[in-house]
XYZ file of C-alpha atoms in Angstrom:
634
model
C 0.000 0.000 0.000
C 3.113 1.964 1.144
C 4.485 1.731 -2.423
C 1.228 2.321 -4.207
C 1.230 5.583 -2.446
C 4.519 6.687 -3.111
C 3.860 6.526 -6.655
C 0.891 9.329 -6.258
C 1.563 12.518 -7.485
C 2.690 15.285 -4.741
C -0.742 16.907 -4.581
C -1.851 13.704 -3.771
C 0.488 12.405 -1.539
C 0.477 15.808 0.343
C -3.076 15.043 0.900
C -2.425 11.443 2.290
C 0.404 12.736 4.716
C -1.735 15.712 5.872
C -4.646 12.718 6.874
C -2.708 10.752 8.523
C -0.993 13.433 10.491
C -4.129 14.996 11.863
C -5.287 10.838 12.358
C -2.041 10.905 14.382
C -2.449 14.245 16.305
C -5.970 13.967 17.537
C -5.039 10.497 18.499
C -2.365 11.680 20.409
C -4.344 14.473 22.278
C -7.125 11.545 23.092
C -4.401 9.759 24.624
C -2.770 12.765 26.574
C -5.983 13.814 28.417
C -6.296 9.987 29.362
C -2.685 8.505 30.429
C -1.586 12.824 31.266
C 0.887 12.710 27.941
C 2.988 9.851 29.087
C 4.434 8.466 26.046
C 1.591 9.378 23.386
C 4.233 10.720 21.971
C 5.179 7.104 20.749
C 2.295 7.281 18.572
C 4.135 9.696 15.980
C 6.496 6.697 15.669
C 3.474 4.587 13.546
C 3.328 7.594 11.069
C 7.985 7.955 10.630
C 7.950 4.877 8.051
C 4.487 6.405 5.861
C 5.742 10.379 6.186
C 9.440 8.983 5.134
C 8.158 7.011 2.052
C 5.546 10.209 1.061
C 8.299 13.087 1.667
C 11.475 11.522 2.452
C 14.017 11.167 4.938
C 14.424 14.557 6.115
C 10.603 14.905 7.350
C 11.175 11.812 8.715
C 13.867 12.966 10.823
C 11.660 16.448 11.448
C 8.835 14.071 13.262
C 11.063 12.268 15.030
C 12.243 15.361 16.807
C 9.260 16.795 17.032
C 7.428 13.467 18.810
C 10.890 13.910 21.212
C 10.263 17.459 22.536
C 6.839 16.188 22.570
C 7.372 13.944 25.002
C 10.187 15.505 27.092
C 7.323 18.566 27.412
C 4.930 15.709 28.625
C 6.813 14.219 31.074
C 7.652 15.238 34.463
C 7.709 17.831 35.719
C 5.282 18.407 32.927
C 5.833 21.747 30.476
C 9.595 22.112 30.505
C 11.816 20.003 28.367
C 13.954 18.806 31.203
C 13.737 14.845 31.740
C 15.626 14.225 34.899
C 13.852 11.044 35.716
C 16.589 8.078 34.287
C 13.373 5.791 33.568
C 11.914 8.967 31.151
C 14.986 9.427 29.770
C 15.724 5.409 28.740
C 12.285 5.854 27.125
C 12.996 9.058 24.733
C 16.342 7.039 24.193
C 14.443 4.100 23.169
C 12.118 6.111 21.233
C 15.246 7.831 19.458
C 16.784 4.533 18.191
C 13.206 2.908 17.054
C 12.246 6.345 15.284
C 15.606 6.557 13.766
C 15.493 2.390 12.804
C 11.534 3.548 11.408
C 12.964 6.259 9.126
C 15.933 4.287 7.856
C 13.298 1.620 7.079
C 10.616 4.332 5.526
C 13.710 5.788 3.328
C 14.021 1.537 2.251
C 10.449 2.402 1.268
C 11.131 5.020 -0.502
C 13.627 3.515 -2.854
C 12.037 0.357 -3.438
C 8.577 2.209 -4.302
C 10.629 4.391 -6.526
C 12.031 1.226 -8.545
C 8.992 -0.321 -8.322
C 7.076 2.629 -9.776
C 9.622 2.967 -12.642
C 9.611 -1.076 -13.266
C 5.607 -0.494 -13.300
C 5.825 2.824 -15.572
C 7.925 0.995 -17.940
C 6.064 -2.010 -18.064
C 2.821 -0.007 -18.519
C 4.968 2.430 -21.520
C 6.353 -1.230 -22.947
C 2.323 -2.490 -23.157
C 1.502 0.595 -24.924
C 4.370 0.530 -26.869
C 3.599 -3.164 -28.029
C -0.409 -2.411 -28.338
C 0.740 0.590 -30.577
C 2.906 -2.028 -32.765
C 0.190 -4.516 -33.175
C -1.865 -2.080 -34.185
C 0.216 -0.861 -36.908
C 1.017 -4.151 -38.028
C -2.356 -4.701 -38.243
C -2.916 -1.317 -40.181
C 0.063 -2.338 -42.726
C -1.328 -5.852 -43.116
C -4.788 -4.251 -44.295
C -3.283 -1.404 -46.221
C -1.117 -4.293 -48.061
C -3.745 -6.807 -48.814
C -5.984 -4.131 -49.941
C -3.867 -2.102 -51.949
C -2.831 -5.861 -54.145
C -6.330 -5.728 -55.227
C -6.444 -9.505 -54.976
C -9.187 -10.958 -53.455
C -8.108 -12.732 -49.692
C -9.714 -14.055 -46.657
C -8.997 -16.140 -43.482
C -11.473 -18.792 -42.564
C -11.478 -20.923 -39.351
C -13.098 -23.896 -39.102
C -16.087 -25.207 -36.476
C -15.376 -28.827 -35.118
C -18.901 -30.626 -34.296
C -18.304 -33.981 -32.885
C -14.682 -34.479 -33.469
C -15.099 -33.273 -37.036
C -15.162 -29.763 -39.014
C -18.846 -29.132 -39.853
C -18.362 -26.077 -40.983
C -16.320 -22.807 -41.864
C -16.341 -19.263 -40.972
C -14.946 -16.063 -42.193
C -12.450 -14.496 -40.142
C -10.991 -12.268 -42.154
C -11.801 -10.524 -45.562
C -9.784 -7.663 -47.375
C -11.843 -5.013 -49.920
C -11.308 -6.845 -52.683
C -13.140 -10.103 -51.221
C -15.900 -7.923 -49.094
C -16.662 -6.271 -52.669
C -17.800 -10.027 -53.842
C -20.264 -10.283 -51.442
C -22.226 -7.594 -52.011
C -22.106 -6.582 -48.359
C -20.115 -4.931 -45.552
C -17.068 -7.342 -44.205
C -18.186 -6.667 -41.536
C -21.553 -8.466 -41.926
C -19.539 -11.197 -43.410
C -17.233 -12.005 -40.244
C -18.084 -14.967 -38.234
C -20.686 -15.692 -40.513
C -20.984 -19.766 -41.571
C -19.383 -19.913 -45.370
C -22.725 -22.444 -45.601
C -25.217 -18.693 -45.229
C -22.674 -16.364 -46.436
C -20.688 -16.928 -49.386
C -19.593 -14.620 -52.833
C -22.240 -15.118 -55.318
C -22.273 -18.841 -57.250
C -19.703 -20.233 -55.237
C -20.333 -23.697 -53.772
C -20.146 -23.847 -50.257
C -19.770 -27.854 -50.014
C -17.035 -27.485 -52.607
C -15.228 -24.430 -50.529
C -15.462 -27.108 -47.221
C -14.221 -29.931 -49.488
C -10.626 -28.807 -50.521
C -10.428 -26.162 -47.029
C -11.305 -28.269 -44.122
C -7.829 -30.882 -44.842
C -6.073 -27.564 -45.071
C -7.531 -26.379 -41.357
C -6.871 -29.842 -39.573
C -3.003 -29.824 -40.628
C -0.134 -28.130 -42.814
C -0.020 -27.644 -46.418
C -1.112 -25.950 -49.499
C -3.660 -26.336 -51.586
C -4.525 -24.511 -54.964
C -7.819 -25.093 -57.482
C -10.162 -23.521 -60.098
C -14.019 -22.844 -59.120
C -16.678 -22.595 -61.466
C -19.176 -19.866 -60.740
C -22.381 -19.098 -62.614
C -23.670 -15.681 -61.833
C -25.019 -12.560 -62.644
C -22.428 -11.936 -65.352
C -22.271 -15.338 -66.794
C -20.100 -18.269 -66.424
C -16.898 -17.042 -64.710
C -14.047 -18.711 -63.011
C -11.836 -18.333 -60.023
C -8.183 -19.960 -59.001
C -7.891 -20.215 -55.410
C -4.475 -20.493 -53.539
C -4.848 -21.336 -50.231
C -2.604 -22.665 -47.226
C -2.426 -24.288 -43.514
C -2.199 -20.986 -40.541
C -2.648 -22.188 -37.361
C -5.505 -23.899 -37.484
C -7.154 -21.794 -39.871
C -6.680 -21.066 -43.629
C -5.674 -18.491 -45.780
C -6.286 -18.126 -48.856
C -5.851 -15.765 -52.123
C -8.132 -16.084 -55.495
C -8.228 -14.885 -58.698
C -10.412 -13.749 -61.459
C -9.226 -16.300 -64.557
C -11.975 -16.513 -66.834
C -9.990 -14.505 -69.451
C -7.354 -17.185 -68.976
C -10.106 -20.284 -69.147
C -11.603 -18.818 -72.339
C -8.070 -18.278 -73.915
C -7.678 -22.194 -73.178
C -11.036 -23.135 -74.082
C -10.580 -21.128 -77.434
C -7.370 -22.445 -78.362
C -8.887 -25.798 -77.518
C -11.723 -25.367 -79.923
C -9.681 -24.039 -82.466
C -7.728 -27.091 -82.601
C -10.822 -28.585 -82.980
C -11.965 -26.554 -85.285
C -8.389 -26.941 -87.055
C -8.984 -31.210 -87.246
C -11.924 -30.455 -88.480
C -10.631 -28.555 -91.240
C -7.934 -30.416 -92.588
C -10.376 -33.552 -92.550
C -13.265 -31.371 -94.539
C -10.312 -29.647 -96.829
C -8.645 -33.337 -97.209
C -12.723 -34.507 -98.400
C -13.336 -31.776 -100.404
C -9.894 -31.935 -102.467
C -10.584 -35.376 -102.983
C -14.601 -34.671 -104.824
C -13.263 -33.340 -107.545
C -9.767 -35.089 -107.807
C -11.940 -38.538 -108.131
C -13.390 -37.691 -111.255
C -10.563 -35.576 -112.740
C -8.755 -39.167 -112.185
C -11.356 -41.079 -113.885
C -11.918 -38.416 -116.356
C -7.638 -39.457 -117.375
C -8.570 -42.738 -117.733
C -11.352 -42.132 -120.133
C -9.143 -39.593 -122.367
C -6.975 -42.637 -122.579
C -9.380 -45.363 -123.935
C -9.163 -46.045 -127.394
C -12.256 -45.356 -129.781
C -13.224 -42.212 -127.811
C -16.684 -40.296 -129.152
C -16.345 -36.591 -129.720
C -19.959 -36.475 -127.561
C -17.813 -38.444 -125.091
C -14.935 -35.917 -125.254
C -17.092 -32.739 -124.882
C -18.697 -33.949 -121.859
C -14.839 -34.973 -120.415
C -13.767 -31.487 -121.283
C -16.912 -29.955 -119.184
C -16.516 -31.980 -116.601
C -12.980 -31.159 -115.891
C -13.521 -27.663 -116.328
C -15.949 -27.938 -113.736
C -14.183 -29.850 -111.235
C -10.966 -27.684 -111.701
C -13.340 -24.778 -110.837
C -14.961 -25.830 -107.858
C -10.865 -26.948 -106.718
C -10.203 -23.051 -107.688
C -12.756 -22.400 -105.679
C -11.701 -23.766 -102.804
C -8.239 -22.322 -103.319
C -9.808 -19.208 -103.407
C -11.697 -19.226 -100.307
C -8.052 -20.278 -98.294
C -5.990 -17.819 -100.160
C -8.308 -15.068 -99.448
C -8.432 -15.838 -95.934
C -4.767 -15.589 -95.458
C -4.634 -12.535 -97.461
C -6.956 -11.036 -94.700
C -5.587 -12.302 -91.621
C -2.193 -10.348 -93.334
C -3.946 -7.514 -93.879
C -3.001 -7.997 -97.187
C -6.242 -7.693 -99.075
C -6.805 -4.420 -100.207
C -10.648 -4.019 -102.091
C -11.020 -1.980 -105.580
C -13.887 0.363 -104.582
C -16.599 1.991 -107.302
C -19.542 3.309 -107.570
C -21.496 0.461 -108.774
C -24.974 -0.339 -108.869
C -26.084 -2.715 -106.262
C -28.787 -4.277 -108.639
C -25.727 -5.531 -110.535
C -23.760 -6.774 -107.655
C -26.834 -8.835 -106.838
C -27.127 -9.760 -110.170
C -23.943 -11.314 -110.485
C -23.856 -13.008 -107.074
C -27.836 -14.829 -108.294
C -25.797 -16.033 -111.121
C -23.184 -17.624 -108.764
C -25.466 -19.159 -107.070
C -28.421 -20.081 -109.122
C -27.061 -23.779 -110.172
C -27.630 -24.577 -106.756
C -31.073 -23.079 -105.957
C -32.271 -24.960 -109.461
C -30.876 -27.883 -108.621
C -32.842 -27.626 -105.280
C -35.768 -26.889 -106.688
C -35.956 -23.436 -104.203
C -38.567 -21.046 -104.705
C -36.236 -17.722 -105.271
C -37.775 -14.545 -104.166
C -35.628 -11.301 -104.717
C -37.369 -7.882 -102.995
C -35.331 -4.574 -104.195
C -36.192 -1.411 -103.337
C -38.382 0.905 -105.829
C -35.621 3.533 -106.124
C -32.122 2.339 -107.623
C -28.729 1.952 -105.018
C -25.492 2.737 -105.935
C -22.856 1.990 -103.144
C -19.245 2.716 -102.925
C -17.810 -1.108 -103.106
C -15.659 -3.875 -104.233
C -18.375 -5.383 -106.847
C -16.747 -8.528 -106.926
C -15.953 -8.953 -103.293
C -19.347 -7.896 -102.521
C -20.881 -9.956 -104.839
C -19.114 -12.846 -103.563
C -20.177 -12.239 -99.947
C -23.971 -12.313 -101.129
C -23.635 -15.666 -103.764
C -21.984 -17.503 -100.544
C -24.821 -16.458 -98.588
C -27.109 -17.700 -101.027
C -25.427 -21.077 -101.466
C -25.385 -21.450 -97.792
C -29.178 -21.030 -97.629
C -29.691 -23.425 -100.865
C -27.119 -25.840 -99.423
C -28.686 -25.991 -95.608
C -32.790 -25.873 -97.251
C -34.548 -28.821 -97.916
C -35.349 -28.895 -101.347
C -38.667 -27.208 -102.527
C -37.623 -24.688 -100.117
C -37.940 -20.851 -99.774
C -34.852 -18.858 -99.964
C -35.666 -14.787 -100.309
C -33.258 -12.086 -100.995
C -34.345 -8.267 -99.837
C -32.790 -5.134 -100.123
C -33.637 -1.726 -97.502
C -32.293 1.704 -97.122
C -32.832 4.488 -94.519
C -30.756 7.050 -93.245
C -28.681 4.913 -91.221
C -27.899 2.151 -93.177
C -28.318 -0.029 -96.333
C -29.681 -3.598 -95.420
C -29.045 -6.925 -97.224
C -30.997 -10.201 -96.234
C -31.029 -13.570 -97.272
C -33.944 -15.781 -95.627
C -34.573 -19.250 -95.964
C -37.107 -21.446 -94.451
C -34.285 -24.205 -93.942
C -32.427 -26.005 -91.080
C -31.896 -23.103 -88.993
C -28.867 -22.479 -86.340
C -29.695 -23.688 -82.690
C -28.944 -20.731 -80.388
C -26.004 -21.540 -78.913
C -24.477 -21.803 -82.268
C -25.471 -18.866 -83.352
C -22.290 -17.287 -80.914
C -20.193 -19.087 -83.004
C -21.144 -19.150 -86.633
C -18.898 -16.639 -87.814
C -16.004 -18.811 -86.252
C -13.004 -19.977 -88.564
C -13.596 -23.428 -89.621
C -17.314 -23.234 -88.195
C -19.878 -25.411 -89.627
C -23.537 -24.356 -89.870
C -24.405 -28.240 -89.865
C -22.377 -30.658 -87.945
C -22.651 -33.195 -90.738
C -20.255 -31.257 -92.708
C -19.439 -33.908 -95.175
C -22.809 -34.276 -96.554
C -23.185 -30.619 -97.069
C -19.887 -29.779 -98.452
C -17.496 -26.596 -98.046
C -14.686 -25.642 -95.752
C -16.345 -23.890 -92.739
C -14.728 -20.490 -93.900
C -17.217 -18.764 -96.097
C -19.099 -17.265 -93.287
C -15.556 -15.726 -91.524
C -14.600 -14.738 -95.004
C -17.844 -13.175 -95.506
C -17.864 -11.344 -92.175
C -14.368 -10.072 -92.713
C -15.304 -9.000 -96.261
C -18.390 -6.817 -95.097
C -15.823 -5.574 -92.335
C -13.290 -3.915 -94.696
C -16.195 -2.157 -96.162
C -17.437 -0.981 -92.990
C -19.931 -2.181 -92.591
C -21.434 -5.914 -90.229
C -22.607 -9.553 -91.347
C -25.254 -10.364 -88.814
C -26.896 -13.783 -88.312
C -30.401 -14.836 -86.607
C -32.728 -17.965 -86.562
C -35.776 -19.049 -84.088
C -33.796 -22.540 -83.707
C -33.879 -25.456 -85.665
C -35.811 -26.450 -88.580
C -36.804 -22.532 -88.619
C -35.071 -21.478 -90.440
C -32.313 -18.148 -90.736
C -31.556 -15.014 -92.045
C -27.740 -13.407 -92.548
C -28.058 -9.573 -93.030
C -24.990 -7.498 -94.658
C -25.750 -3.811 -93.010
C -23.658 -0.898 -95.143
C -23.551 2.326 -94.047
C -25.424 4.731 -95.484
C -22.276 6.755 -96.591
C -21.051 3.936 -98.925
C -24.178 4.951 -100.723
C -22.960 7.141 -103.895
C -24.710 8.722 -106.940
C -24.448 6.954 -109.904
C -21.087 7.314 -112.244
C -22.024 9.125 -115.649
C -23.000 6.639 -118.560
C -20.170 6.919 -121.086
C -22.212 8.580 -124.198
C -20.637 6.427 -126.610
C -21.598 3.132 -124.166
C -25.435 4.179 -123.967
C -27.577 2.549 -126.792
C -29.730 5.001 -128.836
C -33.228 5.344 -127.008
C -35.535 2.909 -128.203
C -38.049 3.926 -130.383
C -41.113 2.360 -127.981
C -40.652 3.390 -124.226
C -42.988 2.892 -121.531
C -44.801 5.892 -120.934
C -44.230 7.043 -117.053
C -45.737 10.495 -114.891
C -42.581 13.089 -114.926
C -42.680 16.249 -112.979
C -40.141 18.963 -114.302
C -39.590 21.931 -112.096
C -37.333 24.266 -113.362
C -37.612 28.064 -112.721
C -35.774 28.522 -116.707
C -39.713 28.624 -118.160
C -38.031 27.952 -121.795
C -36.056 25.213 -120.769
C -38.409 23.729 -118.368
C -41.093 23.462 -121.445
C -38.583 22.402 -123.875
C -37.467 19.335 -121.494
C -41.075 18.590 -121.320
C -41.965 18.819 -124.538
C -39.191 16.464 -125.447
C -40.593 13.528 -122.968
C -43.691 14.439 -124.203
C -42.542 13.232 -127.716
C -41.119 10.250 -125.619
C -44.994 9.130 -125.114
C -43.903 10.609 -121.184
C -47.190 12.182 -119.461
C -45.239 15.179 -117.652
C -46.484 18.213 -115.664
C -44.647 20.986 -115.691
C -44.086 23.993 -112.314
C -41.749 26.914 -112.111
C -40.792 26.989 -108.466
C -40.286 24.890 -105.692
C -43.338 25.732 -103.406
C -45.412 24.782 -106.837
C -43.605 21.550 -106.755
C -44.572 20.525 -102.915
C -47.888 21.823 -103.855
C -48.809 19.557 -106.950
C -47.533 16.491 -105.200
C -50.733 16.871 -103.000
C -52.479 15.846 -105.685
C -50.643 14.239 -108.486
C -48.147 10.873 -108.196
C -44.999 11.100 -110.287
C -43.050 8.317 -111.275
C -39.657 10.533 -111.954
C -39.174 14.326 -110.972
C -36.534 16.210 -112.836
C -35.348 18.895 -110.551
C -33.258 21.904 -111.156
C -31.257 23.062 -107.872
C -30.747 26.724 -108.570
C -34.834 27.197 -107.806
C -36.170 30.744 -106.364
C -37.229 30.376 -102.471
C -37.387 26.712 -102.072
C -34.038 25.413 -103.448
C -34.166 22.075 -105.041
C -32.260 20.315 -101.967
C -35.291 21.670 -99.919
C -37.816 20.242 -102.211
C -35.896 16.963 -102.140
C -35.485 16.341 -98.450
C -39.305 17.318 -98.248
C -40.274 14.807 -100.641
C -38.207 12.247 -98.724
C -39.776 12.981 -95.769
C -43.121 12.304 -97.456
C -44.497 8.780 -96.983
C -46.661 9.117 -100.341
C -43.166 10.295 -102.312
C -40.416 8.627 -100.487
C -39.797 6.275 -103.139
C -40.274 8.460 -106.172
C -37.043 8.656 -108.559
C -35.573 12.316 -108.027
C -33.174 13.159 -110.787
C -31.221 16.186 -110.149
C -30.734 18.735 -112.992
C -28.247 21.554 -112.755
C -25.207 22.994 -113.682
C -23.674 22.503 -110.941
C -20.996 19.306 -111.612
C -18.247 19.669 -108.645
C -17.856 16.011 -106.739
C -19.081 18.311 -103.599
C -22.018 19.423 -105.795
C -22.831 15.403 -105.978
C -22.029 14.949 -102.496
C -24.601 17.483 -101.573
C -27.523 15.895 -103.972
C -26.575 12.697 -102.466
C -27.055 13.684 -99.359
C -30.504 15.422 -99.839
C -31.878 11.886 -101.536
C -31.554 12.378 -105.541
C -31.104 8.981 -107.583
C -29.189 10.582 -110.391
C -27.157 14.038 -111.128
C -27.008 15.212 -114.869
C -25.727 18.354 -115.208
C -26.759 21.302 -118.279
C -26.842 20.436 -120.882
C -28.443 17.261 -120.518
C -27.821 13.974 -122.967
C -31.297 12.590 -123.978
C -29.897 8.964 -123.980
C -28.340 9.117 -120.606
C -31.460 10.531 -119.105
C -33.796 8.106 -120.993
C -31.490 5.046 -119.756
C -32.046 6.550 -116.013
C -35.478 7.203 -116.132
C -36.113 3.506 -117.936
C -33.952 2.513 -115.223
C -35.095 3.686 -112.114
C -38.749 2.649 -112.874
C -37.926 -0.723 -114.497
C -36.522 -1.551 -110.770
C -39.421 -3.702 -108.931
């Protein structure tokens, strides 16, 4: 208690000394008035060892003296200091040497309540000092497993009757809380059966943890998790702590994909060299037989001819084939560049029908082609386009069941130029639909029946790419048929190029006769244009101005409208993009008519929705082949 005192501070300790003094004092006086102050002096000798410890030696000594004259003022003859009896004065004597013994001991005190109280201070600096260390420890462990941005936790495990039933978090940085969807701190202590990151398996988690918890080693595996964002996939590290486990994990599913990829492209890749291998070997078995034949003696020229045919058409469909491979390495080079014109896109469908109409005949396909009323031209590659569209085509004669339906339609808005081909054939199941542009893909598994290499779709796709433009594909499922779209964008659509005069045949002398509006605010050569389609067998209406143009469309239907641009009020781009913007005229052939020829001039037509630019003077035959043209279009 002694020692616990001395380690007060001096306010207190002053406060102690000053109790127990006036304790002392009015004990003494009690005692005076009963035993006439004969040695109540000795009293003061229970407070030397407590006043030495609280103040120190020299008080000490100060009490001491003072309980002396004390007592020597007590005794007789009372109220003088003078002790002449020999019994009083082996009493003070004895009362010297104990108080003098009580101080030496209370100075003892003093110094072993000091050490003590600096052992105790420096313990009590030491446990703050190592409370202060865990703690940052603790801070720089959660600053460094949150700043890796890698997912880790701590679980420990619950042992039910001698076994671990179960696992709970202990620990979880940012990273991990963030899967959860929750605060960690809702997560903690929670069971890993309730509380778990989204799709993961709890009985799976216990599985390959709980060996980990009951001794030492490592463990690492992948985990499968379907969730919100699809099929993903985790690698988990984890390792023996104590009787707990630690663990990191890992987002891979960029890494599983990769190797599920490469996997089924070297699928894809056996595949190929068995289809390429069976589709060599078509036409090289009758090329071989054809050699024989050549060789037999007595040889018919009927015979001959039909040799001759046949290899020409076996050597084609191997060109073919050649073709499709070459082309594909050209683009995975970046070494196929395309030849880009203004072409009509009437021809380019032309040319890819006759590609593929041996097939739809010998299919016996009902054919439907849908073009728009008003003529295309597109900025393109006719021959690489036109290729896209016959392998389309083939594809939907090939996968149709003969007597089938395959229809090819053309659209146009402002956004972009549309391309379908629809059949009512085998259709794509859905999950193959993901895939169908693949190298080496197969629309039907039973490639071998249905011929080809598995490459015309990627080729396609990649084709329609370096135009700028998409190759889309859609089905309701099997036996449901499909449709493959080619969207262009709307600025590969171009005006016409100018028909070579000397290419243009002289204007028949029978024409169709069609409804022409002129407008033209040049009265003389408005009525001589008219009076020259008039001679045509044309019927044709004739206004000045552009607001009489909107006006008479209200209540006459022209086939063609020849427009001049230079127009009073109203221009003649006005007029246009208002008769665009009409449902009733939106399809009506505008033909522009200026003198205005710049490429920016054309640009600007283009752009307002004209079919054709002539500019002044106009040539009769290249007018009468666009006005034939554009209405002869279904």
């Amino acid at each position: 208690m002694i020692v616990r005192i001395a380690q007060y501070p001096l306010q207190k300790r002053l406060l102690y000394g000053i109790a127990a003094t006036a304790v002392i004092l009015i004990a003494q006086q009690v005692l005076t008035v009963m035993a006439h102050g004969r040695l109540t002096f000795l009293l003061i000798s229970a407070s030397l060892p407590l006043v030495t410890v609280l103040f120190g030696a020299w008080s000490g000594v100060l009490l001491l003296s003072s309980g002396i004259a004390y007592g020597a003022l007590w005794m007789y003859p009372v109220g003088t200091f003078a002790v002449p009896e020999r019994s009083d004065q082996t009493v003070l004597m004895a009362y010297a040497v104990v108080g003098i013994l009580l101080v030496a001991a209370g100075e003892q005190f003093a110094k072993v309540a000091r050490r003590a109280g600096r052992a105790e201070a420096a313990t009590q600096d030491a446990a703050v000092r190592l409370l202060q260390v865990e703690r940052d420890a603790r801070h720089r462990f959660d600053v460094a497993l949150n700043s890796a941005g890698v997912p880790f936790f701590i679980v420990t495990p619950v042992v039910r009757e001698g076994r671990i039933a179960e696992l709970r978090w202990d620990y979880l940085n940012e990273a991990a809380a963030q899967l959860f969807n929750k605060a960690a701190g809702v997560v903690i202590g929670s069971s890993t059966f309730y509380v778990r990151p989204a799709g993961w398996d709890a009985d799976l988690l216990l599985e390959r943890l709980a060996p980990l918890a009951e001794g030492q080693g490592r463990d690492a595996f992948d985990v499968r998790v379907q969730g919100a964002n699809g099929e993903q996939w985790f690698q988990v590290v984890a390792a023996s702590l104590e009787g707990s486990v630690v663990a990191w994990f890992g987002d891979v599913t960029a890494r599983v994909r990769a190797e599920q990829a490469l996997a089924e492209a070297d699928r894809r890749k056996d595949e190929f060299l068995a289809t390429l291998a069976h589709e060599l070997r078509n036409p090289l078995a009758p090329i071989r037989q054809v050699a024989e034949i050549l060789e037999q003696p007595g040889l018919t020229e009927d015979r001959r001819k039909w040799c001759i045919t046949l290899l020409r058409r076996q050597s084609a469909a191997m060109a073919l084939l050649l073709d499709d491979l070459l082309d594909v390495s050209r683009i995975t080079r970046g070494a196929l560049t395309l030849r880009k014109e203004a072409v009509a896109l009437k021809e380019v469908i032309d040319d890819a029908i006759e590609t593929a109409r041996p097939m739809l005949d010998a299919k016996g396909h009902e054919f439907v082609v849908k073009l728009p009323a008003r003529p295309i031209h597109v900025e393109a590659d006719r021959l690489r386009l036109a290729q896209v569209l016959a392998n389309l085509l083939t594809n939907a004669a090939k996968y149709t069941p003969p007597g089938g339906r395959v229809e090819l339609a053309v659209a146009a808005d402002d956004g972009e130029i549309f391309i379908s081909v629809a059949d009512n054939g085998i259709g794509i199941e859905a999950e193959k639909l993901s895939a169908i542009f693949s190298m080496f893909s197969q629309v039907n598994p039973d490639h071998h029946r249905q011929g080809g290499l598995g490459i015309g779709l990627a080729l396609s796709k990649s084709l329609i790419e370096l135009h700028g433009g998409r190759l889309t594909a859609s089905s309701r499922g099997k036996d449901k048929g499909s449709c493959f779209a080619v969207h262009l964008p709307a600025n590969t659509r171009v005006m016409p190029p100018p028909v070579p005069p000397h290419a243009v045949p002289a204007v028949a002398t029978s024409v169709d006769a069609h409804r022409i509006l002129v407008v033209d605010d040049n009265v003389d050569a408005a009525d001589a244009m008219t009076a020259l389609l008039q001679l045509e067998g044309h019927e044709v209406r004739t206004v000045y101005s552009g607001e009489e143009a909107v006006d008479i469309l209200t209540h006459y239907s022209p086939q063609v409208i020849l427009l001049d641009l230079g127009l009073p009020g109203m221009s003649g781009l006005e007029v246009a993009r208002q008769i665009r913007a009409t449902p009733a005229t939106k399809d009506v052939t505008l033909i522009a008519i200026t003198g205005w020829g710049q490429p920016q001039d054309r640009a600007r037509t283009a752009g307002a929705g004209f079919d054709f630019h002539f500019t002044k003077p106009v040539d009769v035959r290249q007018l009468s082949q666009a006005i034939e043209g554009a209405v002869a279009a279904p």
